[in-house]
Amino acid sequence: MTIELKNVTHIIDTQAAAEETMLREIKTGVYTLENPYVKLNPYLVAPLTALIYFQTPEETETTVTVKGKEAAGDMSFSYPKAKEHYIQVLGLYENMANTVEISAGAGGREILTIQTEKAPANVLKPSKIETSADYLGNLCIFLSPTSPAATAAYDYKGDVRWFSTLNHAFDLKRIKNGRLLIGTHRLLMPPYHVTGIFEMGLIGKIYNEFRVPGGYHHDEFEMEDGNILILTQAPARGTVEDMCVLVERQTGRIIDQWDYQTVLPQFPVGGSGTQDQHDWFHNNAVWYDKKTHSLTFSGRHQDIIINIGYDDKKLNWIIGDPEGWPEEMQKYFFQPVGDLSRFDWQYEQHACVVLPDGSIMCFDNGHWRSKVKSKYLPAKDNFSRGVRYRINTEKMEIEQVWQFGKERGADFYSPYICNVEYYGEGHYMVHSGGIGYVNGEPYDLPAVAAPKDAELRMNSVTVEIKDDKILYEMQIPANYYRAEKLSLYCPEDVLTFGKGQLLGTLGVTEEFDTVPDLPSGGPVPDKYGVKLAQEKDRLVMKAVFEPGQMVMLLLEGEETHAYFIPTTKRPFLAMCVGTFLENDERAVEMPISFEGLSGKFKLSLIIDEYKYDTGCEIQI
Amino acid sequence: MIKELNQAAYEAMDKSVPMALEFFSKNCGPCKMLSYVLKDADKQTPDFPIYQIDFNENTELKERLGVKGFPTLLFFRDGVEVERMEGLKQKPAIIKAIERLQA
């Protein structure tokens, strides 16, 4: 079999080349308001965006309006005075000749038509949208998927007005410079840990990739000074999702870390119904609170939200059902007060948020809804909800002051993922994005982990509530990790030119120091479907092996570097993101970081009793 | 010294000397790899006894010893388990465990 070593250009380099071409075209032409330069999808990953360029003789203000299907759907944005106008066009409709109006100064007005292509099938349409243009205005609800679907933004009518063609994972947040922080599409460790996060403008330009050696999962948080908290892990110790790092914004360097193994007892202590030794905590959210200078983390697999001092890194408190926790930990738990008839603890929760008054909100998935196996609630009898707890850290008392979702029962039940948003007193979003039915019945496990032969139906329900009145509800037939309400246009999201940066590091991939001395088997047999790709910072091998085969990838140069490749998948009980899963369960993906490697290497594979030649060489 | 045992042989053997016991499965990539690691370790500590037991064929013993998966490496001193390694480990970790056992 001839194996091709494919060269894969990093999206930042691809975008840099596209930008260079675009700027060359702009410089070599004469573009006026009447004859502007128009580039649809200029950064190749956001097909419902465009860049318009023109010059005016005098400095003029400009306004761009993407005309809606009806007047309420118009999206406008004004730019300050300039002679050279680089206009970001956001909010185009898919598969439509969009009308875009540009006004420049007094009397200057041009109507353009921008034709977009039909969105791919994974840009799903809502099955239900109930709101008003008055309520949502120019804001959109962004959804990031966990089942096969695209990250997309939906307007008040449920029309998609933005989507990304990259397979992003997990959270999506707007940061102070108006751009988005969003998970990369580069898988680091199956099933869903990716290389890090992108800082991306809405026009699709990626300004930075912040790489983290242990990979990124679930959530991140921009600090006031611009540094970024990123949830990660230390893979060499054999556990996952139990560490947070602080990444320096300018360099991507890790400058601090919080390790939950130092403050919490681990498996099997406090275990939720989904806990195992490998994923004992399952940290799915981080929040920094300036008032208390502390960090709050959600740990799904211990059914707890914990608070840790930012500087001393000591445990301050735990919100959760204290049943079964050891005596020495009980002092960290709260005692419920108030109307106990409506009080419920949260179980396998997500998205902890610290509110201005110090109270805590989260999405209470309610998965299993007990610390005791014999009392686990099946999905059909269960519920999920957004919940707000007021806490008194002096008296260690907790009071449930608000919830939404319990009354909807199993039809709002998500055993995984989801989030809540706080917009102001009495004004919240509750996003139940992980609803699944198998053979018509509410499913007890994440829908993306359902058996392949099952009749599966997924749903995602996003609700906004103000003063206990529902003002927005969208349903869409897939599973979505989080929902965020954002405007597409943002004054701070200024397009700047120049190549994006690859910051931080992937770290050194753990090598295996025992290399079996085996006879040659010749070229790698076709049946393994081996594919090799060389990226800027790593080598990625994909292949299909039977579970239980012994596989090792060798980089043979002046020194030999050997990497053991697991072929038996570790059961991941919390399959938070299924978008990276291959259809063939035997599929294996193994990235090897170039960190620490240098030189020319021959690539070989050990498979069981033989050593095979891939016929490929790599220069690092 | 590496030797494969079954439960009967395990029961009959002298357990007063420090030793390691590996539970493996024939259809397990990490177990196959670990067997090479153990051979490698054995070159460095040839007098230390390492026994291998098939996880699937010695169910009573694995349950008695609380072994839940494979590969699992148990280290015994005077017949008492003093250390356990679950999953594939590298040679330095195994050599250190042997040294701790012999200290």
XYZ file of C-alpha atoms in Angstrom:
723
model
C 0.000 0.000 0.000
C 1.308 3.451 -0.840
C 0.641 5.831 1.984
C 0.614 9.487 1.186
C 1.923 11.929 3.755
C -0.553 14.722 3.240
C 0.484 18.268 3.976
C -2.247 20.077 5.847
C -1.937 23.831 5.981
C -3.006 25.399 9.245
C -6.135 27.501 8.849
C -4.190 30.566 10.032
C -1.764 30.156 7.117
C -4.586 29.507 4.659
C -6.347 32.641 5.837
C -3.132 34.662 5.635
C -2.684 33.650 1.996
C -6.310 34.489 1.196
C -5.975 37.863 2.920
C -2.783 38.645 1.045
C -4.489 37.901 -2.274
C -7.481 40.003 -1.297
C -5.365 42.984 -0.276
C -3.382 42.699 -3.503
C -6.633 42.812 -5.482
C -7.741 45.822 -3.492
C -4.469 47.673 -4.059
C -4.421 46.997 -7.770
C -7.984 48.159 -8.426
C -9.884 51.398 -8.198
C -12.881 50.928 -5.969
C -15.531 53.517 -5.255
C -18.882 53.490 -3.533
C -20.470 52.923 -6.927
C -17.972 50.237 -7.839
C -16.877 48.569 -4.613
C -14.704 45.526 -4.102
C -16.800 42.711 -2.671
C -15.407 39.456 -1.296
C -17.807 36.867 -0.005
C -16.501 34.699 2.838
C -13.101 36.414 2.813
C -11.613 34.175 5.501
C -13.068 30.961 4.082
C -14.809 29.684 7.209
C -17.832 32.001 7.604
C -19.883 31.803 4.382
C -22.501 34.359 5.475
C -19.980 37.182 5.734
C -18.364 39.461 3.189
C -15.843 42.253 3.004
C -16.587 45.383 1.027
C -13.895 47.898 0.203
C -14.092 51.299 -1.450
C -12.523 54.716 -1.223
C -14.171 58.093 -0.925
C -12.541 61.414 -1.838
C -13.374 62.841 1.571
C -13.487 61.252 5.007
C -17.033 59.991 5.462
C -18.939 57.853 7.889
C -20.458 54.729 6.411
C -23.351 52.495 7.338
C -23.887 48.984 6.072
C -27.311 47.364 6.204
C -28.028 43.797 5.324
C -31.690 43.967 4.395
C -33.846 41.434 6.157
C -36.498 39.249 4.627
C -38.746 41.749 6.377
C -37.866 45.135 7.849
C -37.320 43.707 11.335
C -34.610 41.476 9.953
C -32.392 44.366 8.832
C -28.950 44.334 10.395
C -27.035 47.614 10.324
C -23.698 48.846 11.495
C -21.968 52.217 11.209
C -18.278 52.849 10.760
C -16.425 56.018 11.748
C -15.068 58.552 9.257
C -12.462 57.306 6.821
C -11.380 57.645 3.231
C -10.605 53.970 2.885
C -13.547 51.842 3.916
C -13.181 48.201 4.877
C -16.746 47.165 5.619
C -17.440 43.867 7.351
C -20.750 42.499 6.138
C -22.307 40.160 8.665
C -25.723 38.563 8.829
C -26.282 37.541 5.214
C -28.951 34.944 4.566
C -27.935 31.632 3.037
C -28.965 30.672 -0.501
C -30.209 34.132 -1.309
C -29.461 37.191 -3.375
C -28.966 39.439 -0.352
C -29.619 43.135 -0.618
C -26.879 45.111 1.083
C -27.188 48.853 1.373
C -24.128 51.047 1.852
C -24.505 54.670 2.726
C -21.481 56.931 2.853
C -21.719 60.519 4.006
C -24.546 62.798 2.953
C -26.399 61.373 0.016
C -24.002 58.614 -0.942
C -25.942 55.389 -1.190
C -25.393 52.144 -3.061
C -27.423 48.976 -3.174
C -25.481 45.771 -3.732
C -26.614 42.248 -4.273
C -24.570 39.529 -2.628
C -25.517 36.008 -3.587
C -24.776 33.348 -1.025
C -24.728 29.600 -1.435
C -27.066 27.156 0.209
C -25.803 26.291 3.655
C -24.590 22.715 4.093
C -26.988 20.182 5.545
C -25.349 20.366 8.971
C -26.547 23.957 9.397
C -29.799 22.893 10.926
C -33.072 24.775 10.933
C -35.092 25.330 14.096
C -38.244 23.266 14.410
C -39.784 25.952 16.591
C -39.098 29.609 17.223
C -41.308 31.768 19.385
C -40.225 35.318 20.077
C -40.611 38.789 18.663
C -38.318 41.075 16.742
C -38.954 43.654 19.475
C -37.471 41.317 22.064
C -34.487 39.907 20.221
C -33.773 42.877 17.960
C -30.500 42.457 16.089
C -29.240 39.870 18.514
C -28.782 36.265 17.511
C -28.675 33.049 19.458
C -25.428 31.225 18.788
C -25.392 27.471 19.257
C -22.297 25.241 19.467
C -23.033 21.614 18.606
C -22.265 18.298 20.248
C -24.021 16.198 17.621
C -23.368 16.476 13.886
C -24.325 20.112 13.219
C -22.594 23.425 12.653
C -21.875 26.268 15.035
C -24.446 28.796 13.880
C -26.331 31.946 14.841
C -30.086 32.296 14.506
C -32.128 35.494 14.398
C -35.598 36.232 15.815
C -37.219 34.337 12.928
C -34.965 31.357 13.304
C -33.106 32.229 10.106
C -29.438 31.374 10.195
C -27.388 34.582 9.838
C -23.910 33.224 10.567
C -22.226 29.871 10.674
C -18.741 28.421 10.709
C -17.560 25.603 8.498
C -15.026 24.486 11.113
C -15.881 21.696 13.523
C -15.644 23.759 16.699
C -16.138 22.226 20.092
C -17.586 23.447 23.377
C -17.955 27.007 24.577
C -18.302 30.169 22.545
C -17.793 33.527 24.231
C -17.457 37.128 23.139
C -14.435 38.811 24.672
C -13.622 42.431 25.327
C -12.180 43.063 21.868
C -15.469 41.931 20.341
C -14.083 38.681 18.977
C -15.085 35.152 19.900
C -13.212 32.603 21.925
C -14.174 29.214 20.555
C -12.678 25.722 20.615
C -10.416 24.730 17.741
C -11.353 22.014 15.248
C -8.056 20.180 15.816
C -8.617 17.014 17.819
C -5.849 16.347 20.312
C -7.181 13.383 22.234
C -10.271 11.389 21.370
C -13.114 11.672 21.876
C -13.229 15.467 22.130
C -10.221 17.204 23.671
C -8.923 19.712 21.127
C -5.643 21.589 20.791
C -6.888 24.827 22.328
C -9.051 27.818 21.529
C -9.322 30.248 18.653
C -9.715 33.978 18.985
C -11.852 34.697 15.956
C -13.517 37.787 14.520
C -17.088 37.360 13.350
C -15.916 37.730 9.768
C -14.157 34.420 10.317
C -10.601 35.665 10.729
C -8.623 33.694 13.296
C -6.278 36.057 15.092
C -4.822 33.558 17.534
C -4.825 29.904 18.370
C -4.009 29.408 22.044
C -2.597 25.899 22.294
C -2.498 24.066 25.610
C -0.345 20.936 26.104
C -3.124 19.009 27.834
C -5.743 20.185 25.357
C -8.871 22.259 25.805
C -12.284 21.094 26.883
C -15.614 22.636 27.863
C -14.929 26.225 28.930
C -12.672 29.246 29.147
C -12.888 32.658 30.779
C -11.255 35.948 29.835
C -9.772 37.762 32.815
C -9.850 41.545 33.188
C -6.225 41.810 32.044
C -6.945 39.749 28.956
C -5.311 36.557 30.143
C -7.439 33.477 29.658
C -8.431 30.685 32.012
C -8.623 27.438 30.063
C -9.885 24.083 31.308
C -7.436 21.282 30.652
C -5.695 18.267 32.214
C -2.309 16.646 32.645
C -2.654 13.542 30.453
C 0.443 11.762 31.796
C -1.208 11.216 35.158
C -4.045 9.228 33.632
C -6.963 11.438 34.619
C -8.859 14.045 32.631
C -10.741 17.311 33.114
C -9.331 18.134 36.518
C -7.138 21.170 35.955
C -7.395 24.838 34.956
C -4.554 26.922 33.557
C -4.084 30.651 33.124
C -2.728 31.495 29.699
C -0.872 34.724 29.055
C -2.698 36.529 26.299
C 0.280 37.834 24.353
C 2.387 34.669 24.370
C 0.055 31.760 25.084
C 2.412 30.766 27.886
C 0.891 29.024 30.904
C 1.498 31.322 33.874
C -0.596 29.692 36.590
C -2.636 26.583 37.259
C -5.242 25.176 39.618
C -5.201 21.427 40.209
C -8.366 20.045 41.783
C -6.539 16.890 42.861
C -4.909 19.033 45.533
C -8.209 20.131 47.110
C -10.643 17.270 46.563
C -10.689 13.555 47.319
C -11.013 11.627 44.078
C -12.663 8.470 42.779
C -14.801 6.991 44.171
C -15.511 9.793 46.682
C -18.615 11.848 45.946
C -19.096 10.024 42.692
C -22.060 10.884 40.515
C -23.747 8.148 38.505
C -21.280 8.762 35.682
C -17.995 8.993 37.591
C -15.065 6.734 36.888
C -11.424 6.784 37.952
C -10.257 8.381 34.717
C -12.846 11.192 34.675
C -13.398 11.590 38.408
C -14.349 15.306 38.420
C -15.322 16.251 34.852
C -14.846 19.978 35.108
C -17.235 21.620 32.656
C -17.222 25.301 33.653
C -15.025 28.004 35.142
C -15.967 31.429 36.463
C -13.772 34.096 38.018
C -15.431 36.373 40.581
C -13.625 39.636 41.168
C -15.504 40.502 44.373
C -14.232 37.445 46.179
C -11.120 37.007 44.009
C -11.973 33.372 43.631
C -12.597 30.745 41.015
C -15.745 28.685 40.785
C -15.690 25.373 38.952
C -18.401 22.895 38.076
C -17.495 19.220 38.509
C -20.125 17.039 36.898
C -18.846 13.714 38.178
C -18.970 14.694 41.819
C -22.288 16.583 41.454
C -20.589 19.672 42.893
C -19.741 23.290 42.259
C -16.583 24.282 44.098
C -15.019 27.622 44.952
C -11.241 27.994 45.252
C -9.204 31.013 46.324
C -7.478 32.500 43.301
C -4.209 33.131 45.132
C -4.101 30.571 47.934
C -5.762 27.865 45.777
C -7.536 26.538 48.845
C -11.040 25.136 48.798
C -13.595 27.628 50.161
C -16.933 25.894 49.689
C -18.850 23.199 47.843
C -22.409 23.385 46.532
C -23.918 19.936 46.219
C -25.647 17.080 47.947
C -23.297 16.181 50.835
C -24.575 12.604 51.094
C -21.731 10.106 51.114
C -18.911 12.622 51.404
C -16.406 11.933 54.182
C -16.753 13.679 57.509
C -13.697 15.882 57.012
C -15.257 17.359 53.864
C -18.672 18.116 55.353
C -17.579 21.564 56.606
C -17.363 22.766 53.003
C -20.996 21.934 52.212
C -24.011 24.209 52.697
C -27.160 23.591 54.724
C -30.412 24.245 52.791
C -32.713 26.899 54.303
C -35.912 28.661 53.257
C -38.776 26.830 51.594
C -37.356 23.316 51.589
C -40.428 21.921 49.818
C -39.144 23.418 46.598
C -35.446 22.942 47.225
C -33.510 20.491 45.062
C -29.772 19.932 44.872
C -28.202 20.000 41.454
C -26.769 16.819 39.922
C -24.220 16.504 37.110
C -24.653 20.243 36.553
C -23.082 22.536 33.963
C -22.210 26.189 33.444
C -21.819 27.659 36.920
C -22.213 31.442 36.963
C -21.507 33.797 39.873
C -24.069 36.618 39.874
C -23.420 40.209 40.978
C -24.996 39.550 44.404
C -22.826 36.472 44.931
C -25.561 33.966 44.278
C -24.809 31.026 42.009
C -26.648 29.891 38.921
C -26.132 26.715 36.967
C -27.835 24.310 34.638
C -28.935 21.444 36.833
C -28.992 18.509 34.434
C -30.275 16.306 37.226
C -28.651 13.265 35.649
C -29.403 10.307 37.977
C -30.596 12.902 40.563
C -29.211 11.080 43.592
C -25.945 10.147 45.268
C -27.309 6.659 45.903
C -27.523 4.180 43.049
C -30.728 2.569 44.274
C -32.427 5.975 44.094
C -31.270 6.973 40.613
C -34.097 8.557 38.651
C -34.672 7.303 35.120
C -34.899 9.908 32.379
C -38.637 9.489 31.927
C -39.245 10.563 35.539
C -36.516 13.165 35.688
C -36.147 16.861 34.924
C -33.500 19.452 34.146
C -33.598 23.137 34.978
C -31.822 26.404 35.390
C -31.463 27.103 39.097
C -30.295 30.010 41.227
C -29.037 29.529 44.747
C -28.383 32.299 47.262
C -25.502 31.312 49.502
C -24.318 32.590 52.866
C -20.693 31.624 53.247
C -20.569 32.799 56.873
C -23.440 30.610 58.039
C -22.837 28.037 55.270
C -26.521 28.217 54.288
C -28.030 27.853 50.848
C -31.464 28.847 49.579
C -32.991 28.051 46.213
C -34.416 31.364 44.992
C -35.387 30.583 41.399
C -35.649 27.748 38.943
C -37.026 27.121 35.490
C -37.498 23.735 33.888
C -38.678 21.296 36.548
C -42.267 21.857 35.496
C -41.444 20.718 31.943
C -40.386 17.252 33.104
C -38.667 14.801 30.779
C -39.222 16.899 27.645
C -36.699 19.416 29.012
C -34.358 16.760 30.377
C -30.743 16.829 29.205
C -28.467 14.275 30.866
C -25.425 16.205 29.627
C -24.133 19.607 28.392
C -26.301 22.851 28.511
C -25.998 26.295 30.104
C -27.677 29.256 31.734
C -27.132 32.969 31.182
C -27.837 35.863 33.500
C -28.880 39.120 31.819
C -30.115 41.000 34.890
C -32.417 40.452 37.849
C -35.237 38.136 36.787
C -33.920 37.873 33.232
C -32.245 34.586 32.299
C -31.551 32.099 29.549
C -31.906 28.390 30.204
C -30.551 26.212 27.413
C -31.410 22.516 27.574
C -29.412 21.373 24.590
C -28.892 17.676 25.255
C -32.366 16.151 25.013
C -32.536 12.685 23.504
C -35.155 10.038 22.859
C -34.234 6.472 21.989
C -37.017 4.374 20.507
C -39.423 7.086 21.573
C -38.407 7.143 25.233
C -36.346 9.826 27.018
C -32.789 8.548 27.029
C -30.793 8.124 30.225
C -27.410 8.783 28.610
C -26.007 11.419 26.258
C -27.800 11.059 22.935
C -24.501 11.114 21.026
C -23.591 7.871 22.798
C -26.806 6.086 21.816
C -26.499 2.710 20.059
C -26.080 3.138 16.315
C -29.051 0.919 15.531
C -31.401 2.805 17.866
C -34.119 5.094 16.627
C -32.735 8.340 17.952
C -34.375 11.731 18.115
C -32.517 14.727 19.496
C -33.750 18.108 20.598
C -32.332 21.318 21.954
C -34.561 23.828 23.719
C -33.383 27.352 24.436
C -35.629 29.538 26.560
C -35.331 33.108 27.770
C -37.367 34.176 30.731
C -37.954 37.643 32.089
C -39.926 38.121 35.286
C -41.128 34.535 34.893
C -42.515 35.217 31.420
C -41.088 33.303 28.457
C -39.967 35.776 25.832
C -37.990 33.471 23.606
C -38.034 29.788 22.824
C -36.187 27.963 20.090
C -36.131 24.246 19.472
C -33.786 22.598 17.024
C -33.459 18.858 16.321
C -29.866 18.256 17.425
C -27.782 18.578 20.569
C -25.977 21.821 21.301
C -23.472 22.350 24.071
C -24.199 25.972 24.814
C -26.336 28.870 23.631
C -25.093 32.461 23.700
C -27.027 35.610 22.800
C -24.787 37.976 20.860
C -25.004 40.679 18.261
C -23.179 39.905 15.046
C -21.870 43.434 14.712
C -19.773 44.725 17.552
C -17.871 48.042 17.541
C -14.845 46.435 19.172
C -14.577 43.660 16.574
C -12.387 45.688 14.238
C -10.870 43.824 11.323
C -7.099 44.050 11.413
C -4.830 42.651 8.743
C -1.786 40.461 9.162
C -1.197 36.811 9.828
C -2.769 35.223 12.880
C -0.563 33.689 15.540
C -0.104 30.165 16.767
C 0.580 30.680 20.467
C 1.430 28.350 23.324
C 2.499 24.802 22.687
C 1.069 21.347 22.187
C 3.714 20.058 24.575
C 5.734 16.922 24.022
C 3.755 13.806 23.156
C 4.565 11.049 25.615
C 6.961 8.554 24.094
C 7.241 4.860 24.839
C 10.723 3.731 25.744
C 10.301 0.020 25.068
C 10.370 -0.763 21.357
C 9.790 -4.418 20.464
C 12.376 -5.797 18.065
C 10.127 -7.407 15.456
C 10.610 -8.766 11.937
C 9.695 -6.650 8.956
C 6.226 -7.184 7.519
C 6.929 -5.094 4.424
C 4.621 -2.257 3.457
C 1.648 -1.484 5.707
C -1.307 -3.652 4.597
C -4.183 -1.799 2.903
C -6.725 -3.103 5.389
C -5.516 -0.689 8.061
C -6.421 2.346 5.932
C -3.472 4.315 7.321
C -3.525 8.038 6.585
C -0.769 10.408 7.623
C -1.029 14.173 7.701
C 1.711 16.647 8.479
C 0.443 19.839 10.051
C 2.513 22.832 11.043
C 3.014 21.633 14.592
C 2.191 17.926 14.562
C 1.827 14.669 12.681
C -1.611 13.061 12.702
C -2.109 9.386 11.966
C -5.535 7.958 11.235
C -6.148 4.269 10.733
C -8.540 1.438 11.430
C -7.433 -1.281 13.818
C -9.254 -4.093 15.519
C -9.654 -3.567 19.263
C -6.828 -5.299 21.084
C -4.203 -4.949 18.385
C -0.829 -3.730 19.569
C 0.132 -0.676 17.557
C 3.099 1.627 17.795
C 4.181 4.482 15.539
C 7.925 4.901 15.123
C 9.774 7.996 13.957
C 13.175 6.648 13.037
C 16.008 9.101 12.489
C 19.240 9.656 14.333
C 17.129 8.720 17.326
C 13.978 6.629 17.354
C 10.828 8.095 18.873
C 8.135 5.533 19.634
C 4.466 6.181 20.439
C 2.054 3.569 21.717
C -1.341 3.834 20.041
C -4.340 2.566 22.000
C -6.733 0.520 19.891
C -9.174 -0.283 22.641
C -11.239 2.775 23.284
C -11.580 3.841 26.850
C -15.312 3.970 27.601
C -16.123 7.643 27.884
C -19.244 7.765 29.973
C -19.575 11.509 29.548
C -19.524 11.793 25.790
C -19.886 15.561 25.815
C -19.092 16.187 22.174
C -19.824 13.619 19.519
C -18.886 15.703 16.499
C -15.387 14.215 16.277
C -16.590 10.610 16.392
C -15.888 8.473 13.343
C -18.598 6.216 11.961
C -16.266 3.247 12.230
C -15.769 2.489 15.906
C -12.412 0.890 15.069
C -11.077 4.215 13.812
C -7.998 5.468 15.617
C -6.565 8.975 15.523
C -3.198 9.786 17.034
C -1.485 13.188 16.911
C 2.250 13.466 17.581
C 3.384 16.944 18.584
C 6.550 18.227 16.927
C 7.610 19.808 20.201
C 11.011 18.370 21.101
C 11.500 16.693 17.699
C 13.911 17.828 15.040
C 15.378 16.221 11.934
C 14.369 13.778 9.245
C 12.442 10.660 10.244
C 11.276 7.506 8.527
C 7.764 6.537 9.632
C 7.144 2.897 10.564
C 4.319 1.073 12.271
C 4.449 -1.867 14.615
C 1.236 -3.846 14.375
C 1.161 -6.944 16.567
C 3.993 -9.245 15.425
C 5.509 -7.198 12.619
C 7.086 -3.886 11.856
C 5.703 -2.284 8.696
C 7.133 0.418 6.483
C 4.802 3.305 5.646
C 7.100 4.476 2.876
C 6.864 8.007 4.274
C 9.509 10.308 5.615
C 8.998 13.493 7.507
C 11.221 16.521 7.976
C 10.618 18.426 11.193
C 12.332 -14.293 35.484
C 8.939 -14.238 33.781
C 6.598 -17.175 33.920
C 2.940 -17.729 33.041
C 0.813 -19.335 35.732
C -2.701 -20.519 36.294
C -4.580 -20.243 39.558
C -3.586 -23.705 40.780
C 0.088 -22.980 40.247
C -0.337 -19.616 41.948
C -1.935 -21.211 44.996
C 0.849 -23.764 45.268
C 3.779 -21.408 44.912
C 5.999 -20.004 47.640
C 4.787 -16.433 48.227
C 7.335 -15.450 50.827
C 9.608 -13.816 48.264
C 8.796 -10.431 46.709
C 7.139 -10.824 43.321
C 4.894 -9.230 40.709
C 1.738 -10.728 39.265
C 0.356 -9.453 35.974
C -3.226 -10.066 34.918
C -3.450 -9.925 31.133
C -5.825 -10.706 28.328
C -4.781 -12.176 25.002
C -6.939 -9.695 23.078
C -5.571 -6.524 24.617
C -3.098 -4.161 22.944
C -1.732 -2.653 26.178
C -1.235 -6.184 27.589
C 0.765 -7.209 24.514
C 2.866 -4.091 24.868
C 3.296 -4.619 28.591
C 4.686 -8.093 27.950
C 7.543 -6.470 25.995
C 8.014 -3.922 28.781
C 8.210 -6.708 31.359
C 10.750 -8.603 29.228
C 12.757 -5.392 29.039
C 12.510 -4.901 32.810
C 13.452 -8.536 33.341
C 16.778 -7.961 31.589
C 17.549 -5.387 34.274
C 16.237 -7.379 37.233
C 16.579 -11.023 36.102
C 16.254 -12.461 39.601
C 12.967 -10.762 40.381
C 10.029 -13.102 39.720
C 7.231 -11.788 37.475
C 4.229 -14.038 36.944
C 1.557 -13.621 34.305
C -2.007 -14.829 34.731
C -4.762 -14.833 32.127
C -7.517 -12.521 33.387
C -10.264 -14.359 31.528
C -9.285 -17.874 32.550
C -8.666 -17.309 36.257
C -11.827 -15.561 37.319
C -11.941 -16.751 40.908
C -8.433 -15.498 41.608
C -8.948 -12.152 39.923
C -12.119 -11.599 41.929
C -10.405 -12.591 45.157
C -7.620 -10.126 44.454
C -10.063 -7.413 43.364
C -8.644 -7.119 39.858
C -11.197 -5.324 37.699
C -9.415 -4.913 34.377
C -6.318 -5.654 32.370
C -3.445 -5.215 32.346
C -3.119 -5.019 36.117
C 0.190 -5.506 37.863
C 0.211 -6.476 41.538
C 3.333 -6.352 43.672
C 3.552 -8.677 46.695
C 5.819 -8.801 49.702
C 5.415 -11.779 52.080
C 2.240 -12.692 50.220
C 0.664 -9.290 50.867
C -0.146 -6.880 48.050
C 1.790 -3.651 48.610
C 1.338 -1.899 45.283
C -0.893 -2.054 42.243
C -0.521 -0.639 38.744
C -3.515 -0.507 36.430
C -3.080 -0.057 32.691
C 0.042 0.051 30.554
C 3.112 1.353 32.353
C 6.609 2.126 31.174
C 9.761 0.315 32.256
C 11.101 3.000 34.635
C 7.897 2.950 36.684
C 8.008 -0.834 36.926
C 11.700 -0.918 37.840
C 11.044 1.660 40.578
C 8.204 -0.454 41.953
C 10.476 -3.500 41.991
C 13.178 -1.500 43.764
C 10.664 -0.275 46.352
C 9.587 -3.836 46.931
C 13.139 -5.019 47.403
C 14.216 -2.122 49.607
